[in-house]
Amino acid sequence: MIQNTALALLPVLTVLLVSVLTKRALLGLLSGTVVGAILIGGWGFFDTLVATAGASLSNETVHWLVLVVVLFGILLAYFNVSGAVSDFAKWTERFVTSRRKSLLLTWLLTIALFVDDYLNALTVGTSMKRVTDRYGVPRTLVGSIVKLTSAPIAVVLPFSTWAVFFAALLEQDGVTANGSGFGAYVQGLPFVFFGWFALAIGLLLALGVLPLVGPLRRAQERAARTGDTLPEGLSEEERAFELAEPEASERRPLPFNFLIPIVTLVVVTICTEVDIVKGAAAAVVVAIVLYVAQRRMRIRDVFEQAFEGIMSMGYVIVLSVLAFMVQQLNLDLQLADWVIGVTEPVMHGALLPAVVFLVCGVYAYATGSFWDLAAVITPVVLPLAIAVGVDPVLAGTAVFSGAALGSTTCLYGDGIILASKSVGVKPLQLMLSILPYAGLAAVLTLIAYLVTGFATAG
């Protein structure tokens, strides 16, 4: 078995290369798993591939993710069949009267649904794409604003699934303030630089202050020329689904048919110690009661649309399982140990926060591991920071910033997959659109950690 060597990078490089060349993230992930299985199992790679698939399917995180995705799929199907989303879009017409306002509302809704990046990535794109279509906004721009905001807001506000997890990591490694890891996390929030820079860039992009560059500029030119906000490369079925208009209705739009389930989702999630599964399940139940009582859904529709919602998330589920297979292969190949071993010699003194952010960001982007990354690297970084006289809270925030960078940009990360699904584009199209802006946030973050590292060095 090839472990803890530079060859451990091959599966990741294969995923990225094949995905970019073929514009098929699914094929890229599958190719990466095959390469990883060959490195580990040699001629017996098929057995390794099957074992890795079994490990991925039995992973508790995968179970949790699939459950969340299925519940969101059902909820979104109920929104569509009941007309809740179209009602919300019509309701916004009274105060969303321009392109800038539609994009600003997109950014604000993503901020408001800060509890979890799955929640805002799926919900905001689904609800706002009809609104932004009216003003010729490319779907990739909508997805870029959502994704530049979803993970960053979850990492800079302390009452989110990200904050709860990262605070637990700090406490587990003995870094506390006022007796708790949560206190240490709150203390470090001003230093989660990537989160703050990405939020600011997302806002400036929504306001039209930042220019559109690269794929976003080309998408806007195409939308202005053809009136088509969808990107090229979608199948006829995908285009038909995205452009389908609900049947005309004389009834007054009721935005609360959309807002009540969403508020229920957020409130229940917060009140159940940030358990988004319970929040999503509660939102589904509330949606059923609302729509059946108003006769917007029949009892038969409840079951039929639940099935349709689950099936609509099939691609997302398969991508997620393959992504976790790549993560498992990276663990077996000890990629994290190799990366840490290569960079540890320069992880010292004032440079430590910047180096930690750079390593974590690159590793998270390359592997699709965000929380896993933090769980693996935090126990290494925090004692090292203490040993070289660096504030461990500052070092921890560099890890968390790196994880947020990866979630914002990784082609086969769950955040990109879900956000692309919600706005109706391919993951590769969304990633390429985001990269210039996330790259700017990453450069600013690196500079900020260099300045902070030298300013706080003893």
Coordinates of N, CA, C and O in Angstrom, one line a residue, residues 214-337:
G214 N -14.4 36.5 -15.7 CA -14.3 35.1 -16.1 C -15.7 34.5 -16.5 O -16.4 35.1 -17.3
P215 N -16.0 33.3 -16.0 CA -17.3 32.7 -16.4 C -18.5 33.5 -16.1 O -19.5 33.5 -16.8
L216 N -18.5 34.3 -15.0 CA -19.7 35.1 -14.7 C -19.9 36.2 -15.7 O -21.0 36.5 -16.1
R217 N -18.8 36.8 -16.2 CA -18.9 37.8 -17.2 C -19.5 37.2 -18.5 O -20.4 37.8 -19.1
R218 N -19.0 36.1 -18.9 CA -19.5 35.4 -20.1 C -20.9 35.0 -19.9 O -21.7 35.1 -20.9
A219 N -21.3 34.5 -18.8 CA -22.7 34.1 -18.5 C -23.6 35.3 -18.6 O -24.7 35.2 -19.2
Q220 N -23.2 36.5 -18.1 CA -24.0 37.7 -18.1 C -24.1 38.2 -19.6 O -25.2 38.6 -20.0
E221 N -23.1 38.1 -20.3 CA -23.1 38.5 -21.7 C -24.1 37.6 -22.5 O -24.9 38.1 -23.3
R222 N -24.1 36.3 -22.2 CA -25.0 35.4 -22.9 C -26.4 35.7 -22.5 O -27.3 35.7 -23.3
A223 N -26.6 35.9 -21.2 CA -28.0 36.2 -20.8 C -28.5 37.5 -21.4 O -29.7 37.6 -21.8
A224 N -27.7 38.5 -21.5 CA -28.1 39.8 -22.1 C -28.4 39.6 -23.6 O -29.3 40.2 -24.2
R225 N -27.6 38.7 -24.2 CA -27.8 38.5 -25.7 C -29.0 37.6 -26.0 O -29.7 37.9 -27.0
T226 N -29.2 36.6 -25.2 CA -30.2 35.6 -25.6 C -31.5 35.6 -24.6 O -32.5 35.0 -25.0
G227 N -31.3 36.3 -23.5 CA -32.4 36.2 -22.5 C -32.4 35.0 -21.7 O -33.4 34.8 -20.9
D228 N -31.5 34.1 -21.9 CA -31.4 32.8 -21.2 C -30.5 32.9 -20.0 O -29.3 33.1 -20.1
T229 N -31.1 32.7 -18.8 CA -30.3 32.8 -17.6 C -29.6 31.5 -17.2 O -28.8 31.4 -16.3
L230 N -30.1 30.4 -17.9 CA -29.5 29.1 -17.6 C -28.2 28.9 -18.4 O -28.0 29.4 -19.5
P231 N -27.2 28.2 -17.8 CA -25.9 28.0 -18.5 C -26.1 26.9 -19.6 O -27.1 26.2 -19.6
E232 N -25.1 26.9 -20.5 CA -25.1 25.8 -21.5 C -24.7 24.5 -20.9 O -24.1 24.5 -19.8
G233 N -25.0 23.4 -21.5 CA -24.6 22.1 -21.0 C -25.7 21.4 -20.3 O -25.4 20.2 -19.9
L234 N -26.8 22.0 -20.0 CA -27.9 21.3 -19.4 C -28.7 20.4 -20.4 O -28.8 20.8 -21.5
S235 N -29.2 19.3 -19.9 CA -30.0 18.5 -20.8 C -31.3 19.1 -21.0 O -31.7 20.1 -20.3
E236 N -32.1 18.6 -22.0 CA -33.4 19.2 -22.3 C -34.3 19.0 -21.1 O -35.1 19.9 -20.8
E237 N -34.2 17.8 -20.5 CA -35.1 17.6 -19.3 C -34.8 18.6 -18.2 O -35.7 19.1 -17.5
E238 N -33.5 18.8 -17.9 CA -33.1 19.8 -16.9 C -33.5 21.2 -17.2 O -34.0 21.9 -16.3
R239 N -33.4 21.6 -18.5 CA -33.8 22.9 -18.9 C -35.4 23.1 -18.7 O -35.9 24.1 -18.2
A240 N -36.1 22.0 -19.1 CA -37.5 22.1 -19.0 C -38.0 22.2 -17.6 O -38.9 22.9 -17.3
F241 N -37.3 21.5 -16.7 CA -37.7 21.5 -15.3 C -37.4 22.9 -14.7 O -38.2 23.4 -14.0
E242 N -36.3 23.5 -15.1 CA -35.9 24.8 -14.5 C -36.8 25.9 -15.0 O -37.0 26.9 -14.3
L243 N -37.2 25.8 -16.3 CA -38.0 26.9 -16.9 C -39.5 26.7 -16.8 O -40.3 27.5 -17.2
A244 N -39.9 25.5 -16.2 CA -41.4 25.3 -16.1 C -42.0 26.3 -15.3 O -41.6 26.7 -14.2
E245 N -43.1 26.8 -15.7 CA -43.9 27.8 -15.0 C -45.1 27.2 -14.4 O -45.8 26.3 -15.0
P246 N -45.5 27.5 -13.2 CA -46.7 27.0 -12.6 C -47.9 27.5 -13.3 O -47.9 28.5 -14.0
E247 N -49.0 26.7 -13.2 CA -50.2 27.1 -13.9 C -50.7 28.4 -13.3 O -50.6 28.8 -12.2
A248 N -51.2 29.2 -14.3 CA -51.7 30.6 -13.9 C -52.8 30.4 -12.9 O -53.7 29.6 -13.0
S249 N -52.8 31.3 -11.9 CA -53.9 31.2 -10.9 C -54.3 32.7 -10.6 O -53.5 33.6 -10.6
E250 N -55.6 32.8 -10.3 CA -56.2 34.1 -9.9 C -56.0 34.4 -8.4 O -56.3 35.5 -8.0
R251 N -55.6 33.3 -7.7 CA -55.6 33.5 -6.2 C -54.5 34.5 -5.8 O -53.5 34.6 -6.5
R252 N -54.7 35.1 -4.7 CA -53.8 36.1 -4.1 C -52.5 35.3 -3.7 O -52.7 34.3 -3.0
P253 N -51.3 35.8 -4.0 CA -50.1 35.1 -3.5 C -50.0 35.1 -2.0 O -50.2 36.2 -1.4
L254 N -49.7 34.0 -1.4 CA -49.6 33.9 0.0 C -48.1 33.6 0.4 O -47.7 32.4 0.4
P255 N -47.3 34.6 0.6 CA -45.9 34.3 0.9 C -45.6 33.5 2.2 O -44.6 32.9 2.3
F256 N -46.6 33.5 3.1 CA -46.4 32.8 4.3 C -46.5 31.3 4.1 O -46.1 30.6 5.0
N257 N -47.0 30.9 3.0 CA -46.9 29.4 2.7 C -45.5 29.0 2.5 O -45.2 27.8 2.7
F258 N -44.6 29.9 2.1 CA -43.2 29.6 2.0 C -42.5 30.0 3.3 O -41.7 29.2 3.8
L259 N -42.9 31.1 3.9 CA -42.1 31.6 5.1 C -42.4 30.8 6.3 O -41.5 30.6 7.1
I260 N -43.6 30.4 6.5 CA -43.9 29.6 7.8 C -43.1 28.3 7.9 O -42.5 28.1 9.0
P261 N -43.1 27.5 6.9 CA -42.2 26.3 7.0 C -40.7 26.6 7.2 O -40.0 25.9 8.0
I262 N -40.2 27.7 6.5 CA -38.8 28.1 6.7 C -38.6 28.6 8.1 O -37.5 28.2 8.7
V263 N -39.4 29.4 8.6 CA -39.3 29.9 10.0 C -39.3 28.7 11.0 O -38.5 28.6 11.9
T264 N -40.2 27.8 10.7 CA -40.3 26.6 11.5 C -39.0 25.8 11.5 O -38.5 25.3 12.6
L265 N -38.4 25.7 10.3 CA -37.2 24.9 10.2 C -36.1 25.6 11.0 O -35.4 24.9 11.8
V266 N -36.0 26.9 10.9 CA -34.9 27.6 11.7 C -35.1 27.5 13.2 O -34.2 27.2 13.9
V267 N -36.4 27.8 13.6 CA -36.7 27.8 15.1 C -36.5 26.4 15.7 O -35.8 26.3 16.7
V268 N -37.0 25.4 15.0 CA -36.9 24.0 15.6 C -35.4 23.6 15.6 O -34.9 23.0 16.5
T269 N -34.7 24.0 14.5 CA -33.3 23.6 14.5 C -32.5 24.2 15.6 O -31.7 23.6 16.3
I270 N -32.8 25.5 15.9 CA -32.1 26.2 17.0 C -32.5 25.6 18.4 O -31.7 25.4 19.3
C271 N -33.8 25.3 18.5 CA -34.3 24.9 19.8 C -34.0 23.4 20.1 O -34.2 22.9 21.2
T272 N -33.5 22.7 19.1 CA -33.1 21.3 19.3 C -31.6 21.1 19.3 O -31.1 20.1 18.8
E273 N -30.9 22.1 19.8 CA -29.4 22.1 19.9 C -28.8 22.0 18.5 O -27.9 21.2 18.2
V274 N -29.3 22.8 17.6 CA -28.8 22.9 16.2 C -28.9 21.5 15.5 O -27.9 21.1 14.9
D275 N -30.1 20.9 15.6 CA -30.3 19.6 14.9 C -31.1 19.9 13.6 O -32.4 20.0 13.7
I276 N -30.5 20.0 12.5 CA -31.2 20.4 11.3 C -32.1 19.3 10.8 O -33.1 19.6 10.0
V277 N -31.8 18.1 11.1 CA -32.7 17.0 10.7 C -34.1 17.2 11.3 O -35.1 17.1 10.7
K278 N -34.1 17.5 12.6 CA -35.4 17.7 13.3 C -36.1 19.0 12.7 O -37.3 19.0 12.6
G279 N -35.3 20.0 12.4 CA -35.8 21.2 11.9 C -36.5 21.0 10.5 O -37.6 21.4 10.3
A280 N -35.8 20.2 9.7 CA -36.3 19.9 8.3 C -37.6 19.0 8.4 O -38.5 19.3 7.7
A281 N -37.6 18.1 9.3 CA -38.7 17.2 9.5 C -39.9 18.0 10.0 O -41.1 17.8 9.5
A282 N -39.7 18.9 10.9 CA -40.8 19.8 11.4 C -41.3 20.7 10.3 O -42.6 20.8 10.1
A283 N -40.5 21.2 9.4 CA -40.9 22.0 8.3 C -41.7 21.2 7.3 O -42.7 21.7 6.8
V284 N -41.4 20.0 7.1 CA -42.1 19.1 6.2 C -43.5 18.9 6.7 O -44.5 19.0 6.0
V285 N -43.6 18.6 8.0 CA -44.9 18.4 8.7 C -45.8 19.6 8.6 O -47.0 19.6 8.2
V286 N -45.2 20.8 8.9 CA -46.0 22.0 8.8 C -46.4 22.3 7.4 O -47.6 22.8 7.2
A287 N -45.6 22.1 6.4 CA -46.0 22.3 5.0 C -47.1 21.4 4.6 O -48.1 21.8 4.0
I288 N -47.1 20.1 5.1 CA -48.2 19.2 4.7 C -49.5 19.8 5.3 O -50.6 19.8 4.6
V289 N -49.5 20.2 6.6 CA -50.7 20.7 7.2 C -51.2 21.9 6.5 O -52.4 22.0 6.2
L290 N -50.3 22.8 6.2 CA -50.7 24.1 5.6 C -51.3 23.8 4.2 O -52.4 24.3 3.9
Y291 N -50.7 23.0 3.4 CA -51.1 22.9 2.0 C -52.3 22.0 1.8 O -53.2 22.3 1.0
V292 N -52.4 21.0 2.7 CA -53.6 20.1 2.6 C -54.8 20.9 3.1 O -55.9 20.8 2.6
A293 N -54.6 21.7 4.2 CA -55.8 22.5 4.8 C -56.3 23.5 3.7 O -57.5 23.8 3.7
Q294 N -55.4 24.0 2.9 CA -55.8 25.0 1.9 C -56.2 24.4 0.6 O -56.5 25.0 -0.4
R295 N -56.1 23.0 0.6 CA -56.4 22.3 -0.6 C -55.5 22.6 -1.8 O -55.8 22.5 -3.0
R296 N -54.3 22.9 -1.4 CA -53.2 23.1 -2.5 C -52.5 21.8 -2.7 O -51.8 21.7 -3.7
M297 N -52.7 20.8 -1.8 CA -52.2 19.5 -2.0 C -53.3 18.5 -1.6 O -54.0 18.8 -0.6
R298 N -53.4 17.4 -2.3 CA -54.3 16.3 -1.8 C -53.5 15.3 -1.0 O -52.3 15.3 -1.1
I299 N -54.2 14.5 -0.3 CA -53.5 13.4 0.5 C -52.6 12.6 -0.5 O -51.4 12.3 -0.1
R300 N -53.1 12.3 -1.6 CA -52.3 11.5 -2.6 C -51.1 12.3 -3.0 O -50.0 11.7 -3.2
D301 N -51.2 13.6 -3.1 CA -50.0 14.4 -3.5 C -48.9 14.4 -2.5 O -47.7 14.5 -2.8
V302 N -49.3 14.2 -1.2 CA -48.3 14.2 -0.1 C -47.3 13.1 -0.3 O -46.1 13.2 -0.2
F303 N -47.9 11.9 -0.8 CA -47.0 10.7 -1.0 C -46.3 10.8 -2.3 O -45.1 10.5 -2.4
E304 N -47.0 11.2 -3.3 CA -46.4 11.3 -4.7 C -45.3 12.3 -4.7 O -44.2 12.0 -5.3
Q305 N -45.5 13.5 -4.2 CA -44.5 14.5 -4.2 C -43.3 14.2 -3.3 O -42.2 14.6 -3.6
A306 N -43.6 13.5 -2.2 CA -42.4 13.0 -1.4 C -41.5 12.1 -2.2 O -40.3 12.3 -2.1
F307 N -42.1 11.2 -3.0 CA -41.3 10.3 -3.8 C -40.6 11.2 -4.9 O -39.4 10.9 -5.1
E308 N -41.3 12.1 -5.5 CA -40.6 13.0 -6.5 C -39.5 13.8 -5.9 O -38.4 13.9 -6.5
G309 N -39.7 14.3 -4.7 CA -38.6 15.0 -4.0 C -37.4 14.2 -3.7 O -36.2 14.7 -3.9
I310 N -37.6 13.0 -3.3 CA -36.5 12.1 -3.0 C -35.7 11.8 -4.3 O -34.5 11.8 -4.4
M311 N -36.5 11.5 -5.4 CA -35.8 11.1 -6.7 C -35.1 12.3 -7.2 O -34.0 12.1 -7.9
S312 N -35.6 13.5 -7.0 CA -34.9 14.7 -7.5 C -33.5 14.9 -6.9 O -32.7 15.6 -7.4
M313 N -33.3 14.3 -5.7 CA -32.1 14.5 -5.0 C -31.1 13.3 -5.2 O -30.1 13.2 -4.6
G314 N -31.5 12.4 -6.2 CA -30.7 11.2 -6.4 C -29.3 11.6 -6.8 O -28.3 11.0 -6.4
Y315 N -29.1 12.5 -7.8 CA -27.8 12.9 -8.2 C -27.0 13.5 -7.1 O -25.8 13.1 -7.0
V316 N -27.6 14.3 -6.2 CA -26.9 14.8 -5.1 C -26.4 13.7 -4.2 O -25.3 13.7 -3.7
I317 N -27.3 12.7 -3.9 CA -26.9 11.7 -3.0 C -25.7 10.8 -3.6 O -24.8 10.5 -2.8
V318 N -25.8 10.5 -4.9 CA -24.7 9.7 -5.5 C -23.4 10.5 -5.4 O -22.3 10.0 -5.1
L319 N -23.4 11.8 -5.8 CA -22.2 12.6 -5.7 C -21.7 12.6 -4.3 O -20.5 12.6 -4.0
S320 N -22.6 12.7 -3.3 CA -22.1 12.8 -1.9 C -21.5 11.5 -1.4 O -20.4 11.5 -0.8
V321 N -22.0 10.4 -1.8 CA -21.4 9.1 -1.5 C -20.1 9.0 -2.1 O -19.1 8.5 -1.5
L322 N -19.9 9.3 -3.4 CA -18.6 9.3 -4.1 C -17.6 10.2 -3.4 O -16.4 9.9 -3.3
A323 N -18.1 11.4 -3.0 CA -17.2 12.3 -2.3 C -16.7 11.8 -1.0 O -15.5 11.9 -0.7
F324 N -17.5 11.1 -0.3 CA -17.1 10.4 1.0 C -16.1 9.3 0.7 O -15.3 9.0 1.5
M325 N -16.3 8.6 -0.5 CA -15.4 7.5 -0.8 C -14.0 8.1 -1.1 O -13.0 7.5 -0.7
V326 N -13.9 9.3 -1.8 CA -12.7 9.9 -2.0 C -12.0 10.3 -0.6 O -10.8 10.1 -0.4
Q327 N -12.8 10.8 0.3 CA -12.3 11.2 1.6 C -11.8 10.0 2.3 O -10.7 10.1 3.0
Q328 N -12.5 8.9 2.2 CA -12.0 7.6 2.9 C -10.7 7.2 2.3 O -9.8 6.8 3.0
L329 N -10.6 7.2 1.0 CA -9.3 6.8 0.3 C -8.2 7.8 0.8 O -7.0 7.3 0.9
N330 N -8.5 9.1 0.9 CA -7.5 10.0 1.4 C -7.0 9.7 2.8 O -5.8 9.8 3.1
L331 N -7.9 9.2 3.6 CA -7.5 8.8 5.0 C -6.7 7.5 4.9 O -5.7 7.4 5.6
D332 N -7.1 6.6 4.1 CA -6.3 5.3 4.0 C -4.9 5.6 3.4 O -3.9 4.9 3.7
L333 N -4.8 6.6 2.5 CA -3.5 6.9 1.9 C -2.7 7.9 2.8 O -1.6 8.3 2.5
Q334 N -3.3 8.3 3.9 CA -2.7 9.2 4.9 C -2.3 10.5 4.3 O -1.2 11.0 4.5
L335 N -3.1 11.0 3.5 CA -2.9 12.3 2.8 C -2.7 13.4 3.8 O -1.8 14.3 3.6
A336 N -3.5 13.5 4.8 CA -3.4 14.5 5.8 C -2.1 14.5 6.5 O -1.4 15.5 6.7
D337 N -1.6 13.3 6.9 CA -0.3 13.1 7.5 C 0.8 13.6 6.6 O 1.8 14.3 7.1

